Short mmCIF file of C-alpha atoms in Angstrom, two decimals:
data_model
loop_
_atom_site.label_atom_id
_atom_site.label_comp_id
_atom_site.label_asym_id
_atom_site.label_seq_id
_atom_site.Cartn_x
_atom_site.Cartn_y
_atom_site.Cartn_z
CA UNK O 1 -0.75 0.16 -0.18
CA UNK O 2 1.34 2.96 -1.06
CA UNK O 3 1.07 6.63 0.36
CA UNK O 4 2.24 9.79 -0.77
CA UNK O 5 3.53 11.32 1.88
CA UNK O 6 1.96 14.65 3.06
CA UNK O 7 4.26 17.81 3.68
CA UNK O 8 4.91 17.83 7.45
CA UNK O 9 6.38 21.71 8.91
CA UNK O 10 7.55 19.37 12.04
CA UNK O 11 9.19 16.46 9.85
CA UNK O 12 12.03 18.66 9.45
CA UNK O 13 12.71 19.32 13.50
CA UNK O 14 11.73 16.08 14.58
CA UNK O 15 14.94 14.42 12.04
CA UNK O 16 12.32 12.65 10.27
CA UNK O 17 13.64 12.09 6.43
CA UNK O 18 9.96 11.14 4.40
CA UNK O 19 10.52 10.41 0.75
CA UNK O 20 8.32 9.85 -2.28
CA UNK O 21 9.32 5.77 -1.99
CA UNK O 22 7.28 5.61 1.74
CA UNK O 23 4.99 2.84 3.00
CA UNK O 24 3.08 2.66 5.64
CA UNK O 25 4.57 -0.53 7.45
CA UNK O 26 1.90 -3.70 7.46
CA UNK O 27 2.77 -5.11 11.47
CA UNK O 28 2.85 -8.27 10.45
CA UNK O 29 6.44 -7.31 9.12
CA UNK O 30 7.49 -6.84 12.24
CA UNK O 31 10.65 -9.70 12.87
CA UNK O 32 8.40 -10.03 16.21
CA UNK O 33 5.47 -11.06 14.61
CA UNK O 34 6.93 -12.43 11.44
CA UNK O 35 8.69 -15.36 13.58
CA UNK O 36 4.85 -16.03 14.45
CA UNK O 37 4.45 -17.09 9.94
CA UNK O 38 7.24 -16.21 8.37
CA UNK O 39 9.21 -19.63 7.76
CA UNK O 40 12.35 -17.72 6.61
CA UNK O 41 12.97 -16.22 10.40
CA UNK O 42 10.57 -19.27 12.89
CA UNK O 43 12.66 -21.35 14.05
CA UNK O 44 12.84 -24.02 16.94
CA UNK O 45 14.94 -21.39 19.06
CA UNK O 46 12.88 -18.63 17.89
CA UNK O 47 9.87 -21.07 19.46
CA UNK O 48 11.53 -21.77 22.16
CA UNK O 49 12.63 -17.81 23.09
CA UNK O 50 8.91 -17.42 23.50
CA UNK O 51 7.95 -19.75 25.14
CA UNK O 52 11.20 -18.95 27.65
CA UNK O 53 8.40 -16.46 28.75
CA UNK O 54 5.81 -18.69 30.04
CA UNK O 55 9.16 -20.08 32.72
CA UNK O 56 9.64 -22.50 29.81
CA UNK O 57 13.41 -20.66 30.50
CA UNK O 58 16.18 -23.76 30.43
CA UNK O 59 18.87 -22.90 32.70
CA UNK O 60 22.42 -22.66 32.01
CA UNK O 61 26.31 -22.36 32.85
CA UNK O 62 26.79 -18.49 32.54
CA UNK O 63 26.39 -15.58 34.46
CA UNK O 64 23.36 -13.48 34.28
CA UNK O 65 21.27 -16.65 32.80
CA UNK O 66 20.72 -19.35 35.93
CA UNK O 67 17.58 -20.03 37.32
CA UNK O 68 16.88 -16.68 39.08
CA UNK O 69 17.95 -14.50 36.58
CA UNK O 70 15.25 -16.19 34.07
CA UNK O 71 12.56 -16.32 36.87
CA UNK O 72 13.03 -12.86 38.15
CA UNK O 73 12.76 -11.63 34.43
CA UNK O 74 9.41 -13.47 33.13
CA UNK O 75 8.63 -12.50 36.91
CA UNK O 76 9.13 -8.55 35.36
CA UNK O 77 6.84 -9.49 32.70
CA UNK O 78 3.29 -10.59 34.19
CA UNK O 79 1.74 -7.67 34.95
CA UNK O 80 1.70 -6.73 31.32
CA UNK O 81 0.80 -10.66 30.51
CA UNK O 82 -2.12 -10.63 32.42
CA UNK O 83 -3.38 -7.97 30.49
CA UNK O 84 -1.98 -9.42 27.23
CA UNK O 85 -4.02 -12.53 28.06
CA UNK O 86 -7.53 -11.17 27.84
CA UNK O 87 -8.68 -11.14 25.23
CA UNK O 88 -6.19 -13.51 23.21
CA UNK O 89 -8.44 -16.16 22.76
CA UNK O 90 -10.67 -13.43 20.31
CA UNK O 91 -6.67 -12.75 18.40
CA UNK O 92 -6.74 -9.56 19.83
CA UNK O 93 -2.87 -9.36 22.23
CA UNK O 94 -3.26 -6.79 23.37
CA UNK O 95 -0.36 -3.46 23.83
CA UNK O 96 1.59 -5.54 20.90
CA UNK O 97 -0.76 -6.43 18.35
CA UNK O 98 -4.24 -4.51 19.14
CA UNK O 99 -4.61 -1.29 21.08
CA UNK O 100 -5.97 -2.20 24.64
CA UNK O 101 -9.62 -2.28 25.40
CA UNK O 102 -11.05 0.04 27.57
CA UNK O 103 -12.19 -0.87 30.56
CA UNK O 104 -14.17 1.89 31.18
CA UNK O 105 -16.64 3.66 28.69
CA UNK O 106 -17.12 6.83 28.24
CA UNK O 107 -18.65 9.73 30.02
CA UNK O 108 -21.83 10.74 29.46
CA UNK O 109 -21.27 14.56 30.37
CA UNK O 110 -17.85 16.05 28.76
CA UNK O 111 -16.42 18.12 30.92
CA UNK O 112 -15.70 21.72 28.82
CA UNK O 113 -11.82 22.34 27.64
CA UNK O 114 -11.77 25.57 26.88
CA UNK O 115 -8.10 26.18 26.95
CA UNK O 116 -5.76 23.05 25.16
CA UNK O 117 -2.37 24.06 26.83
CA UNK O 118 -3.69 24.27 30.37
CA UNK O 119 -5.48 20.83 29.95
CA UNK O 120 -1.92 19.92 27.82
CA UNK O 121 -1.03 20.50 31.92
CA UNK O 122 -2.91 18.97 32.97
CA UNK O 123 -2.71 15.45 31.25
CA UNK O 124 1.86 15.41 32.24
CA UNK O 125 0.28 16.62 35.69
CA UNK O 126 -1.75 13.41 35.82
CA UNK O 127 1.15 11.34 34.06
CA UNK O 128 3.76 12.10 36.09
CA UNK O 129 0.94 10.97 39.16
CA UNK O 130 0.73 7.27 37.55
CA UNK O 131 4.50 7.55 37.44
CA UNK O 132 5.39 8.09 34.18
CA UNK O 133 8.73 9.51 33.71
CA UNK O 134 8.43 11.08 30.12
CA UNK O 135 4.98 12.70 28.40
CA UNK O 136 4.89 14.69 25.13
CA UNK O 137 2.42 15.05 22.85
CA UNK O 138 1.69 15.28 18.90
CA UNK O 139 -1.13 14.92 16.86
CA UNK O 140 -1.89 11.99 15.08
CA UNK O 141 -0.17 11.34 11.87
CA UNK O 142 -1.81 8.49 10.25
CA UNK O 143 1.37 7.68 7.98
CA UNK O 144 2.82 6.14 10.90
CA UNK O 145 -0.39 3.66 11.36
CA UNK O 146 -0.26 -0.09 11.06
CA UNK O 147 -2.04 -0.43 7.65
CA UNK O 148 -3.69 -3.64 9.68
CA UNK O 149 -3.75 -5.14 13.25
CA UNK O 150 -2.97 -8.95 13.55
CA UNK O 151 -5.76 -12.15 14.75
CA UNK O 152 -3.32 -14.18 16.65
CA UNK O 153 -5.57 -17.25 16.14
CA UNK O 154 -5.07 -16.88 12.85
CA UNK O 155 -2.06 -14.39 12.50
CA UNK O 156 -4.63 -13.10 9.00
CA UNK O 157 -4.95 -9.12 9.45
CA UNK O 158 -7.52 -7.54 10.49
CA UNK O 159 -8.67 -3.95 10.92
CA UNK O 160 -6.81 -0.81 12.50
CA UNK O 161 -8.90 0.97 13.54
CA UNK O 162 -9.26 3.59 16.11
CA UNK O 163 -12.77 5.43 17.43
CA UNK O 164 -13.91 8.88 15.33
CA UNK O 165 -12.34 11.94 16.26
CA UNK O 166 -9.20 11.26 17.61
CA UNK O 167 -6.94 14.48 17.31
CA UNK O 168 -3.62 14.20 19.72
CA UNK O 169 -1.12 11.49 20.33
CA UNK O 170 -0.32 11.68 24.13
CA UNK O 171 3.35 10.02 24.32
CA UNK O 172 4.61 8.68 27.49
CA UNK O 173 7.96 7.23 28.11
CA UNK O 174 9.46 4.84 31.30
CA UNK O 175 12.54 4.52 32.49
CA UNK O 176 14.31 1.26 32.97
CA UNK O 177 16.46 0.41 35.12
CA UNK O 178 19.72 1.50 34.84
CA UNK O 179 22.05 -1.70 36.79
CA UNK O 180 20.40 -4.01 35.45
CA UNK O 181 20.55 -2.66 32.18
CA UNK O 182 24.36 -2.36 32.95
CA UNK O 183 24.17 -6.98 32.62
CA UNK O 184 23.03 -6.84 29.38
CA UNK O 185 23.39 -9.04 27.12
CA UNK O 186 22.43 -11.82 30.92
CA UNK O 187 18.58 -12.39 31.13
CA UNK O 188 18.92 -10.70 34.25
CA UNK O 189 19.08 -7.48 32.41
CA UNK O 190 15.27 -8.87 30.12
CA UNK O 191 14.34 -8.09 34.17
CA UNK O 192 14.43 -3.87 32.91
CA UNK O 193 12.22 -4.33 29.89
CA UNK O 194 9.51 -6.87 31.60
CA UNK O 195 8.92 -4.08 34.63
CA UNK O 196 9.13 -1.43 31.86
CA UNK O 197 6.04 -3.08 29.62
CA UNK O 198 4.94 -3.86 33.04
CA UNK O 199 4.28 -0.59 34.80
CA UNK O 200 3.45 1.00 31.42
CA UNK O 201 0.81 -1.27 31.16
CA UNK O 202 -1.10 -0.05 34.36
CA UNK O 203 0.10 3.37 33.44
CA UNK O 204 -1.24 4.19 30.14
CA UNK O 205 -4.29 1.80 31.01
CA UNK O 206 -4.80 4.55 34.87
CA UNK O 207 -4.58 7.84 32.06
CA UNK O 208 -5.85 6.50 29.73
CA UNK O 209 -9.22 5.97 32.24
CA UNK O 210 -8.89 9.25 33.14
CA UNK O 211 -9.37 10.81 29.45
CA UNK O 212 -12.26 8.60 29.55
CA UNK O 213 -14.21 9.09 32.17
CA UNK O 214 -13.29 13.06 31.87
CA UNK O 215 -16.12 12.39 28.42
CA UNK O 216 -14.05 11.94 25.59
CA UNK O 217 -12.18 9.11 23.59
CA UNK O 218 -9.31 7.58 24.75
CA UNK O 219 -7.08 4.52 23.28
CA UNK O 220 -4.59 2.91 25.46
CA UNK O 221 -1.16 1.98 23.64
CA UNK O 222 1.72 0.05 23.96
CA UNK O 223 3.62 -1.49 20.96
CA UNK O 224 0.62 -2.47 18.30
CA UNK O 225 -1.37 -0.08 16.71
CA UNK O 226 1.08 2.35 14.97
CA UNK O 227 4.95 2.74 15.19
CA UNK O 228 5.79 4.60 18.38
CA UNK O 229 9.20 6.41 17.94
CA UNK O 230 8.03 8.81 15.67
CA UNK O 231 5.14 9.54 17.59
CA UNK O 232 7.77 10.08 20.63
CA UNK O 233 10.04 12.34 17.89
CA UNK O 234 7.23 14.26 16.77
CA UNK O 235 6.24 15.24 20.27
CA UNK O 236 9.44 16.53 21.08
CA UNK O 237 10.96 13.49 23.59
CA UNK O 238 13.63 13.25 22.41
CA UNK O 239 16.10 12.17 19.25
CA UNK O 240 16.86 9.31 16.92
CA UNK O 241 20.19 6.84 16.57
CA UNK O 242 22.43 4.92 15.16
CA UNK O 243 21.40 2.20 17.94
CA UNK O 244 18.36 2.11 16.73
CA UNK O 245 16.57 4.33 19.64
CA UNK O 246 15.58 7.39 21.35
CA UNK O 247 18.32 9.26 22.66
CA UNK O 248 15.97 11.23 25.41
CA UNK O 249 17.93 14.54 27.82
CA UNK O 250 16.69 12.93 31.18
CA UNK O 251 17.81 8.89 30.31
CA UNK O 252 19.52 8.99 27.29
CA UNK O 253 18.31 5.80 25.67
CA UNK O 254 16.99 3.94 28.71
CA UNK O 255 12.97 3.88 28.78
CA UNK O 256 10.31 2.43 26.89
CA UNK O 257 7.65 4.45 24.91
CA UNK O 258 3.26 3.19 25.02
CA UNK O 259 0.92 5.52 23.82
CA UNK O 260 -2.97 6.70 24.28
CA UNK O 261 -4.63 8.71 20.85
CA UNK O 262 -7.30 10.82 22.32
CA UNK O 263 -9.76 12.64 21.19
CA UNK O 264 -8.78 15.20 24.74
CA UNK O 265 -8.28 18.31 23.06
CA UNK O 266 -4.78 19.15 23.69
CA UNK O 267 -1.83 21.41 22.76
CA UNK O 268 0.88 20.05 20.84
CA UNK O 269 4.36 19.93 21.55
CA UNK O 270 7.13 21.36 19.19
CA UNK O 271 10.46 18.95 19.06
CA UNK O 272 14.03 20.71 18.75
CA UNK O 273 16.78 18.93 18.14
CA UNK O 274 19.98 19.22 20.78
CA UNK O 275 22.86 17.67 18.28
CA UNK O 276 22.15 13.92 18.97
CA UNK O 277 22.92 13.17 15.23
CA UNK O 278 25.34 14.91 14.73
CA UNK O 279 27.01 12.54 17.10
CA UNK O 280 25.95 8.93 16.28
CA UNK O 281 27.87 10.83 12.54
CA UNK O 282 30.98 10.36 14.55
CA UNK O 283 29.87 7.58 17.07
CA UNK O 284 29.94 4.20 16.19
CA UNK O 285 29.83 2.10 19.48
CA UNK O 286 26.61 0.19 19.41
CA UNK O 287 27.54 -0.79 15.62
CA UNK O 288 30.96 -2.25 16.73
CA UNK O 289 29.78 -3.99 19.93
CA UNK O 290 26.67 -5.83 18.37
CA UNK O 291 27.99 -8.85 18.45
CA UNK O 292 26.24 -10.11 15.02
CA UNK O 293 27.13 -6.92 12.82
CA UNK O 294 22.95 -5.96 12.89
CA UNK O 295 23.88 -2.12 13.16
CA UNK O 296 24.43 0.66 10.43
CA UNK O 297 28.66 1.46 10.84
CA UNK O 298 27.90 4.36 7.61
CA UNK O 299 25.45 6.84 7.32
CA UNK O 300 21.46 7.16 7.42
CA UNK O 301 19.90 5.43 3.79
CA UNK O 302 16.43 4.96 2.46
CA UNK O 303 15.66 1.35 3.95
CA UNK O 304 13.17 -0.74 1.96
CA UNK O 305 15.30 -3.39 1.00
CA UNK O 306 14.63 -5.38 4.29
CA UNK O 307 10.82 -7.00 5.12
CA UNK O 308 11.00 -5.45 8.07
CA UNK O 309 12.71 -2.21 7.62
CA UNK O 310 9.98 0.90 7.37
CA UNK O 311 9.95 1.76 3.35
CA UNK O 312 10.83 5.19 2.22
CA UNK O 313 12.35 7.18 5.46
CA UNK O 314 16.21 8.34 5.15
CA UNK O 315 17.10 6.39 8.75
CA UNK O 316 19.99 3.75 10.50
CA UNK O 317 17.91 1.04 9.94
CA UNK O 318 19.70 -2.44 11.39
CA UNK O 319 19.11 -5.84 10.38
CA UNK O 320 16.21 -7.50 11.87
CA UNK O 321 16.94 -10.66 10.95
CA UNK O 322 20.45 -11.22 12.45
CA UNK O 323 18.60 -9.18 15.61
CA UNK O 324 16.59 -12.19 16.63
CA UNK O 325 17.91 -14.42 15.26
CA UNK O 326 20.89 -13.44 18.60
CA UNK O 327 18.35 -13.08 20.86
CA UNK O 328 16.81 -16.82 19.73
CA UNK O 329 20.73 -18.01 20.56
CA UNK O 330 19.92 -16.45 24.23
CA UNK O 331 16.47 -17.24 24.67
CA UNK O 332 16.52 -13.46 26.71
CA UNK O 333 16.52 -9.73 24.73
CA UNK O 334 19.75 -7.91 24.12
CA UNK O 335 20.13 -4.24 24.35
CA UNK O 336 24.39 -4.84 24.35
CA UNK O 337 23.79 -1.44 22.06
CA UNK O 338 21.68 0.41 24.87
CA UNK O 339 23.93 -0.46 27.08
CA UNK O 340 27.28 0.42 25.52
CA UNK O 341 25.58 4.26 24.38
CA UNK O 342 27.84 7.02 25.64
CA UNK O 343 24.46 8.98 26.17
CA UNK O 344 22.89 5.08 28.69
CA UNK O 345 24.13 7.69 31.65
CA UNK O 346 22.22 9.66 34.87
CA UNK O 347 21.69 12.62 33.83
CA UNK O 348 20.64 13.55 37.67
CA UNK O 349 24.36 13.27 38.14
CA UNK O 350 25.99 16.89 37.50
CA UNK O 351 28.98 15.45 35.98
CA UNK O 352 26.88 13.38 33.17
CA UNK O 353 24.93 16.60 32.88
CA UNK O 354 28.83 18.63 31.73
CA UNK O 355 29.38 16.06 29.19
CA UNK O 356 26.07 15.81 27.61
CA UNK O 357 26.42 19.66 26.84
CA UNK O 358 29.49 18.90 25.07
CA UNK O 359 28.60 16.26 22.99
CA UNK O 360 25.28 18.27 21.62
CA UNK O 361 28.01 20.85 21.09
CA UNK O 362 30.77 21.29 18.87
CA UNK O 363 33.10 20.00 20.99
CA UNK O 364 31.53 16.84 20.85
CA UNK O 365 34.61 14.74 20.04
CA UNK O 366 36.01 15.19 22.50
CA UNK O 367 32.55 13.94 24.75
CA UNK O 368 33.70 10.65 22.38
CA UNK O 369 36.85 10.92 23.71
CA UNK O 370 35.65 10.95 27.32
CA UNK O 371 33.29 8.15 27.30
CA UNK O 372 36.18 5.44 25.23
CA UNK O 373 35.66 2.82 28.46
CA UNK O 374 31.83 3.09 29.34
CA UNK O 375 30.08 1.00 28.92
CA UNK O 376 31.67 -2.41 29.48
CA UNK O 377 28.86 -4.63 31.18
CA UNK O 378 28.73 -5.68 34.50
CA UNK O 379 28.33 -9.10 35.60
CA UNK O 380 24.32 -10.05 36.91
CA UNK O 381 26.38 -11.70 39.82
CA UNK O 382 27.37 -8.87 41.29
CA UNK O 383 24.05 -7.09 40.96
CA UNK O 384 22.30 -10.20 42.77
CA UNK O 385 25.19 -9.67 45.77
CA UNK O 386 24.41 -5.83 46.17
CA UNK O 387 22.01 -4.23 48.67
#
């Protein structure tokens, strides 16, 4: 399905370069969904990878891959799994292959919103109350919506519809545990991912319920419905990096994103480029550290040769098959590229904030030099022993 890329005045500010060859993405082609239907991706190893998250992980020798490591990882996913499995019998794997069903009706009395800017401030406050770490707001942009969702009963295409009147997307960021991220690619580190997903499942549903109680549509969403990275960029939360992640000034790449599609009148954020792209142009730490060389070394290119790549957007694009193949071999997720990223720092500390100013300035090469010895893997056994 070819959708012409419309002129969008925030694309450039968000660092998004859409070409005339742009095509909306079919969710069935993301690498995780392909692992259920595509014989070129699905193997006994990939089946075992998914099964391992349902307490069928086989502990093995190696620091970070013992029974307690897998137990922690799988326990961290529990709340997300409970939510995801609610309507699986109807073909809806919510939060991943379908939007999250509403547990709260839209109130019959609609709150009068005379000031969208003030309402945006209120939404940020409510999001913080429910423990979202970041909140940005942007307009709905159909280019980033999947052409269809997946019915997980038979992996067929299903309608990817939203209610009428949706005008805005609230994008929430959820920090991942820094100490666990430093142990990637251990199964222990996977708990940082799972905990973030479980937390975001609760948060995105609660914020959506608040909006619905105001009398407006609100559809909570995780990895489903639309590509979240373009929305995070356009909501001004960060900038796209060589490691395929969004670099934020608060947490670097160390977070997950969720979103809420809503009809609530809201003011939209404007992205402000800080200089991440220029830093990534000279930094290849993630590509060098990738065990299977799935990350690119060169300049951003127009993707599309790989079925799991977004077509018609000039950006850094990974080799999804290589990446996921390594995950399957581990029986756990890998985020070495997140761990070694120079922006993976605790920016609450003054010296890391000072480094950030240097990295985003013309003195970025000095910042890269100062980062040369950072990013080494920390032993999961040390995480267990401390505190």
